[in-house]
Amino acid sequence: MDLGNLHVDGGVERVKELKQKRQMEDLRVDGRGCEDYRCVEVETDVVSNTSGSARVKLGHTDILVGVKAEMGTPKLEKPNEGYLEFFVDCSASATPEFEGRGGDDLGTEIANTLYRIFNNKSSIDLKSLCISPREHCWVLYVDVLLLECGGNLFDAISVAVKAALFNTRIPRVRVLEDEEGSKDIELSDDPYDCIQLSVENVPCIVTLCKIGYRHVVDATLQEEACSLASLLVSVTSKGVVTCIRKVGKGSLDPESIFEMLETGKRVGKVLHASLQSILHKEESLGPKRQKVGFLG
Amino acid sequence: MAVLQSRKAGDGEGGEGKVVACWDVGGRGRKGLAHVFSPTLPQIRGSRARALPDRALVNCQYSSATFSTGERKRRPHGDRKSCEMGLQLRQTFEAAILTQLHPRSQIDIYVQVLQADGGTYAACVNAATLAVLDAGIPMRDFVCACSAGFVDGTALADLSHVEEAAGGPQLALALLPASGQIALLEMDARLHEDHLEQVLEAAAWASRDVHTVLDRVVRQHVQEASVLLGD
């Protein structure tokens, strides 16, 4: 999927040449180093109809994630656990090509990637989402809305999902069993009596784009257009890799892949540390904090 | 509260201007974003055969996020309600935009509802008006919209979701305030014709209040922009 249209004198090849030259010196077009992220803005609790929400702005990329907790039946193969369902909506506001069903392909690709990175036992404690085994559990519907595309979608989306899950509050319920054996679920009277999920092991994706002989983190649209192959590395705060995926038309040799993996782990740990500190700081401000939302 | 944010073509995008306007009603109310792609280049997406020789084609898409309503929606757009909303928005803006000034081109208006608490059509129209104005597309007048209902002998303006769900008559009105012309009028459920005038009046009054807010926001934005340009 090609989002960038380059309008540069001398055409695309000239830009690639310039970028490759600069990469050798660890300097990119906007002055960043190869492992630097653009300025990230994260805000949680932006949509009130949800159990948890977050908005992330990474350069020109704008993502909004809403998490809704609903009661459902556990899956047959995992009767003691709840589960997560991901849905990605590419809004036509991002680019007119997403009008109608245009954004479905990209949306499905991102949703499938999210399923894969969460497909392990440690990312989220799914057992805490179980209400009564084989009968009731919490299903977390994680809905991602892509408002603007400015490159590096996967990273921004994974950060937004982590922030939204951190912000999610699931009401506490009790299962009451009467004499006939029928079960009744009782919601707690106190609206603030909620379970908060632990997001310590929730992974974030770091996308590394191969440009020339080096790789860059957090590519803009222009840089993505110059790159033939990228590696998506999903890494937790402890540096554990949960998923790797190579994307793009070009090919990567194994040495590059190992180098990119190491960079991904290093950058991922720093990303997690900053994100955790921001989220905890925001939470400590409490309900009196000033919400920026979309106005500002 | 309304905010106008102008964002022209970013890195790597074509020569199209994109304008964002956001309409936020109340703290827990509706939030909608409207994006307008202005016809700086007469481009037609889709079939060229749809191009009209004497005026611009107005294309609207209404999309509401799956988490916007109390109960999760399965499809953000493409369902019947979204298509109908899109058509209503198109009808509203075709009445207001001076389409003869842009023949053989297409104006895209995409509205995204982030949080819904009733009155989504009105919120969309208000946000889209700001966006179209900021995109520099010539319009006859502001388009201000509001919903109204009738409960227990009283006309209510700007219904919330709870009031809409109660099942009474609901009226949606889009008004061009300077001339008092109605761009769109739609009513659901049954209402005695004796009460119609009262309800219409309530909606028109509220629309004029909305016009005051929009006017103030636009003037403020223009003032800020001219101060920046003046430097």
CSV table of C-alpha atoms in Angstrom, one decimal, chain A residues 6-235:
chain,number,residue,atom,x,y,z
A,6,LEU,CA,6.9,12.4,-3.6
A,7,HIS,CA,7.3,15.7,-5.3
A,8,VAL,CA,11.0,16.3,-5.3
A,9,ASP,CA,13.2,17.6,-8.0
A,10,GLY,CA,15.0,14.8,-9.7
A,11,GLY,CA,12.4,12.3,-8.6
A,12,VAL,CA,12.2,9.4,-6.2
A,13,GLU,CA,15.7,8.0,-7.0
A,14,ARG,CA,17.4,11.3,-6.0
A,15,VAL,CA,15.5,11.3,-2.7
A,16,LYS,CA,16.5,7.7,-1.9
A,17,GLU,CA,20.2,8.6,-2.7
A,18,LEU,CA,20.1,11.6,-0.3
A,19,LYS,CA,18.4,9.6,2.4
A,20,GLN,CA,20.9,6.7,2.1
A,21,LYS,CA,23.8,9.2,2.3
A,22,ARG,CA,22.4,10.8,5.4
A,23,GLN,CA,21.6,7.5,7.0
A,24,MET,CA,25.4,6.7,7.0
A,25,GLU,CA,25.9,9.7,9.2
A,26,ASP,CA,22.9,8.9,11.5
A,27,LEU,CA,21.1,12.0,10.4
A,28,ARG,CA,17.6,12.0,8.8
A,29,VAL,CA,15.7,14.7,6.8
A,30,ASP,CA,14.0,16.1,9.9
A,31,GLY,CA,17.1,16.1,12.0
A,32,ARG,CA,16.4,12.9,14.0
A,33,GLY,CA,18.8,10.0,14.6
A,34,CYS,CA,18.1,6.6,13.2
A,35,GLU,CA,16.7,5.4,16.5
A,36,ASP,CA,14.7,8.5,17.5
A,37,TYR,CA,10.9,8.7,17.6
A,38,ARG,CA,9.0,11.8,16.7
A,39,CYS,CA,7.2,13.7,19.4
A,40,VAL,CA,4.4,11.4,20.8
A,41,GLU,CA,1.3,12.8,22.5
A,42,VAL,CA,-0.8,10.3,24.5
A,43,GLU,CA,-4.0,11.1,26.2
A,44,THR,CA,-6.4,8.6,27.9
A,45,ASP,CA,-10.1,8.8,28.7
A,46,VAL,CA,-11.1,10.8,25.7
A,47,VAL,CA,-14.4,9.0,24.9
A,48,SER,CA,-16.8,8.7,27.8
A,49,ASN,CA,-19.0,5.9,26.3
A,50,THR,CA,-16.2,3.4,26.6
A,51,SER,CA,-14.6,1.3,29.4
A,52,GLY,CA,-11.2,2.8,28.4
A,53,SER,CA,-9.9,4.9,25.6
A,54,ALA,CA,-6.7,6.6,24.4
A,55,ARG,CA,-5.6,8.9,21.7
A,56,VAL,CA,-2.1,8.9,20.3
A,57,LYS,CA,-0.5,11.5,18.0
A,58,LEU,CA,2.8,10.5,16.5
A,59,GLY,CA,3.8,13.3,14.2
A,60,HIS,CA,1.0,13.4,11.6
A,61,THR,CA,-0.3,10.0,12.6
A,62,ASP,CA,-3.5,10.2,14.7
A,63,ILE,CA,-5.0,7.1,16.3
A,64,LEU,CA,-8.0,6.8,18.6
A,65,VAL,CA,-8.7,3.5,20.5
A,66,GLY,CA,-11.8,2.7,22.4
A,67,VAL,CA,-12.1,-0.4,24.6
A,68,LYS,CA,-15.6,-1.7,25.5
A,69,ALA,CA,-16.0,-4.5,28.0
A,70,GLU,CA,-19.1,-6.7,27.4
A,71,MET,CA,-20.2,-10.0,28.8
A,72,GLY,CA,-20.0,-13.0,26.7
A,73,THR,CA,-19.4,-16.8,26.7
A,74,PRO,CA,-15.9,-18.1,26.9
A,75,LYS,CA,-14.4,-19.9,23.9
A,76,LEU,CA,-14.7,-23.7,24.0
A,77,GLU,CA,-11.0,-24.4,24.0
A,78,LYS,CA,-10.3,-21.9,26.8
A,79,PRO,CA,-13.3,-22.1,29.2
A,80,ASN,CA,-11.6,-20.3,32.1
A,81,GLU,CA,-10.5,-17.2,30.2
A,82,GLY,CA,-12.0,-14.1,28.7
A,83,TYR,CA,-10.7,-12.8,25.4
A,84,LEU,CA,-9.9,-9.7,23.3
A,85,GLU,CA,-11.4,-8.8,19.9
A,86,PHE,CA,-9.7,-6.3,17.7
A,87,PHE,CA,-11.3,-4.2,15.0
A,88,VAL,CA,-9.5,-1.5,13.0
A,89,ASP,CA,-11.4,1.1,11.1
A,90,CYS,CA,-9.5,3.2,8.6
A,91,SER,CA,-11.5,6.4,8.4
A,92,ALA,CA,-12.0,8.2,5.1
A,93,SER,CA,-10.8,11.3,6.9
A,94,ALA,CA,-7.3,10.0,6.8
A,95,THR,CA,-7.2,9.8,3.0
A,96,PRO,CA,-10.1,9.7,0.5
A,97,GLU,CA,-8.8,6.3,-0.7
A,98,PHE,CA,-10.3,4.8,2.4
A,99,GLU,CA,-13.8,5.8,1.4
A,100,GLY,CA,-16.3,3.0,1.5
A,101,ARG,CA,-14.5,-0.3,1.6
A,102,GLY,CA,-11.1,1.2,0.5
A,103,GLY,CA,-9.7,0.9,4.0
A,104,ASP,CA,-10.8,-2.7,4.7
A,105,ASP,CA,-7.6,-4.3,3.5
A,106,LEU,CA,-5.3,-2.2,5.7
A,107,GLY,CA,-7.7,-2.5,8.6
A,108,THR,CA,-7.7,-6.3,8.4
A,109,GLU,CA,-3.9,-6.4,8.1
A,110,ILE,CA,-3.5,-4.3,11.3
A,111,ALA,CA,-6.2,-6.3,13.2
A,112,ASN,CA,-4.5,-9.6,12.3
A,113,THR,CA,-1.2,-8.2,13.5
A,114,LEU,CA,-2.7,-7.2,16.8
A,115,TYR,CA,-4.2,-10.6,17.2
A,116,ARG,CA,-0.8,-12.2,16.7
A,117,ILE,CA,1.1,-10.0,19.1
A,118,PHE,CA,-1.4,-10.7,21.8
A,119,ASN,CA,-1.6,-14.4,21.1
A,120,ASN,CA,0.5,-15.6,24.0
A,121,LYS,CA,-0.1,-16.4,27.7
A,122,SER,CA,1.6,-13.5,29.3
A,123,SER,CA,0.5,-10.3,27.5
A,124,ILE,CA,-2.8,-9.9,29.3
A,125,ASP,CA,-4.1,-11.9,32.2
A,126,LEU,CA,-7.1,-13.4,30.5
A,127,LYS,CA,-8.0,-15.5,33.5
A,128,SER,CA,-8.9,-12.3,35.4
A,129,LEU,CA,-11.6,-11.7,32.7
A,130,CYS,CA,-13.4,-14.9,33.6
A,131,ILE,CA,-16.6,-14.5,35.6
A,132,SER,CA,-17.8,-18.1,35.8
A,133,PRO,CA,-16.0,-20.8,33.9
A,134,ARG,CA,-17.7,-22.1,30.7
A,135,GLU,CA,-20.6,-19.6,31.2
A,136,HIS,CA,-19.7,-16.0,31.5
A,137,CYS,CA,-16.6,-14.0,30.8
A,138,TRP,CA,-15.6,-10.4,29.9
A,139,VAL,CA,-14.9,-9.8,26.3
A,140,LEU,CA,-12.8,-6.7,25.6
A,141,TYR,CA,-13.6,-5.2,22.2
A,142,VAL,CA,-10.6,-3.1,21.3
A,143,ASP,CA,-11.6,-0.7,18.4
A,144,VAL,CA,-9.0,1.2,16.7
A,145,LEU,CA,-9.9,4.3,14.6
A,146,LEU,CA,-7.3,5.6,12.2
A,147,LEU,CA,-7.9,9.4,11.9
A,148,GLU,CA,-4.8,10.4,10.0
A,149,CYS,CA,-1.9,8.5,8.4
A,150,GLY,CA,1.5,10.1,8.8
A,151,GLY,CA,3.7,7.0,8.6
A,152,ASN,CA,4.5,4.3,11.2
A,153,LEU,CA,0.9,3.2,11.9
A,154,PHE,CA,1.7,-0.1,13.7
A,155,ASP,CA,3.8,1.6,16.4
A,156,ALA,CA,1.3,4.3,17.1
A,157,ILE,CA,-1.6,1.8,17.2
A,158,SER,CA,0.2,-0.5,19.6
A,159,VAL,CA,1.0,2.4,21.9
A,160,ALA,CA,-2.6,3.5,21.8
A,161,VAL,CA,-3.9,0.0,22.5
A,162,LYS,CA,-1.6,-0.3,25.5
A,163,ALA,CA,-2.7,3.1,26.8
A,164,ALA,CA,-6.4,2.3,26.3
A,165,LEU,CA,-6.0,-1.0,28.1
A,166,PHE,CA,-4.3,0.8,31.0
A,167,ASN,CA,-7.2,3.1,31.1
A,168,THR,CA,-9.8,0.3,31.0
A,169,ARG,CA,-12.0,-0.1,34.0
A,170,ILE,CA,-14.1,-3.3,34.2
A,171,PRO,CA,-17.0,-3.2,36.6
A,172,ARG,CA,-16.7,-5.8,39.4
A,173,VAL,CA,-19.4,-8.4,39.3
A,174,ARG,CA,-20.5,-11.2,41.7
A,175,VAL,CA,-22.1,-14.4,40.7
A,176,LEU,CA,-25.0,-15.3,43.0
A,177,GLU,CA,-26.3,-18.8,43.0
A,178,ASP,CA,-29.7,-19.5,44.4
A,179,GLU,CA,-31.2,-22.8,45.7
A,180,GLU,CA,-32.4,-24.0,42.2
A,181,GLY,CA,-28.8,-23.7,40.9
A,182,SER,CA,-29.5,-20.8,38.5
A,183,LYS,CA,-26.9,-18.1,38.5
A,184,ASP,CA,-27.4,-14.5,38.6
A,185,ILE,CA,-24.8,-11.8,37.9
A,186,GLU,CA,-24.8,-8.8,40.2
A,187,LEU,CA,-23.1,-5.6,39.3
A,188,SER,CA,-21.5,-3.7,42.1
A,189,ASP,CA,-23.5,-0.6,43.2
A,190,ASP,CA,-20.5,1.6,43.4
A,191,PRO,CA,-19.6,2.8,39.8
A,192,TYR,CA,-16.0,3.3,40.8
A,193,ASP,CA,-15.6,-0.3,42.0
A,194,CYS,CA,-13.7,-1.6,39.1
A,195,ILE,CA,-11.0,-4.0,38.1
A,196,GLN,CA,-8.0,-2.5,36.4
A,197,LEU,CA,-5.9,-4.6,34.0
A,198,SER,CA,-2.2,-5.0,34.4
A,199,VAL,CA,-0.5,-3.9,31.2
A,200,GLU,CA,3.0,-4.6,32.3
A,201,ASN,CA,3.5,-7.3,29.7
A,202,VAL,CA,1.4,-5.8,26.9
A,203,PRO,CA,3.8,-5.5,23.9
A,204,CYS,CA,4.4,-2.6,21.7
A,205,ILE,CA,5.4,-2.8,18.1
A,206,VAL,CA,8.6,-1.2,16.8
A,207,THR,CA,8.8,-0.9,13.1
A,208,LEU,CA,12.3,-0.8,11.6
A,209,CYS,CA,12.5,0.2,7.9
A,210,LYS,CA,15.5,-0.7,5.9
A,211,ILE,CA,16.8,2.2,3.9
A,212,GLY,CA,20.0,1.6,2.1
A,213,TYR,CA,22.4,-0.1,4.5
A,214,ARG,CA,20.9,1.1,7.7
A,215,HIS,CA,17.5,0.8,9.3
A,216,VAL,CA,15.4,3.6,10.9
A,217,VAL,CA,12.8,3.6,13.6
A,218,ASP,CA,9.6,5.6,13.3
A,219,ALA,CA,9.6,6.3,9.5
A,220,THR,CA,7.6,9.1,8.0
A,221,LEU,CA,5.5,8.5,4.9
A,222,GLN,CA,8.4,9.7,2.7
A,223,GLU,CA,10.9,7.4,4.4
A,224,GLU,CA,8.4,4.5,4.1
A,225,ALA,CA,8.2,5.1,0.4
A,226,CYS,CA,12.0,4.9,0.2
A,227,SER,CA,12.2,1.7,2.1
A,228,LEU,CA,11.7,-1.7,0.3
A,229,ALA,CA,11.5,-3.9,3.4
A,230,SER,CA,10.6,-3.4,7.1
A,231,LEU,CA,10.6,-5.5,10.1
A,232,LEU,CA,7.8,-5.3,12.7
A,233,VAL,CA,9.1,-6.4,16.1
A,234,SER,CA,6.6,-6.7,19.0
A,235,VAL,CA,8.5,-6.3,22.2
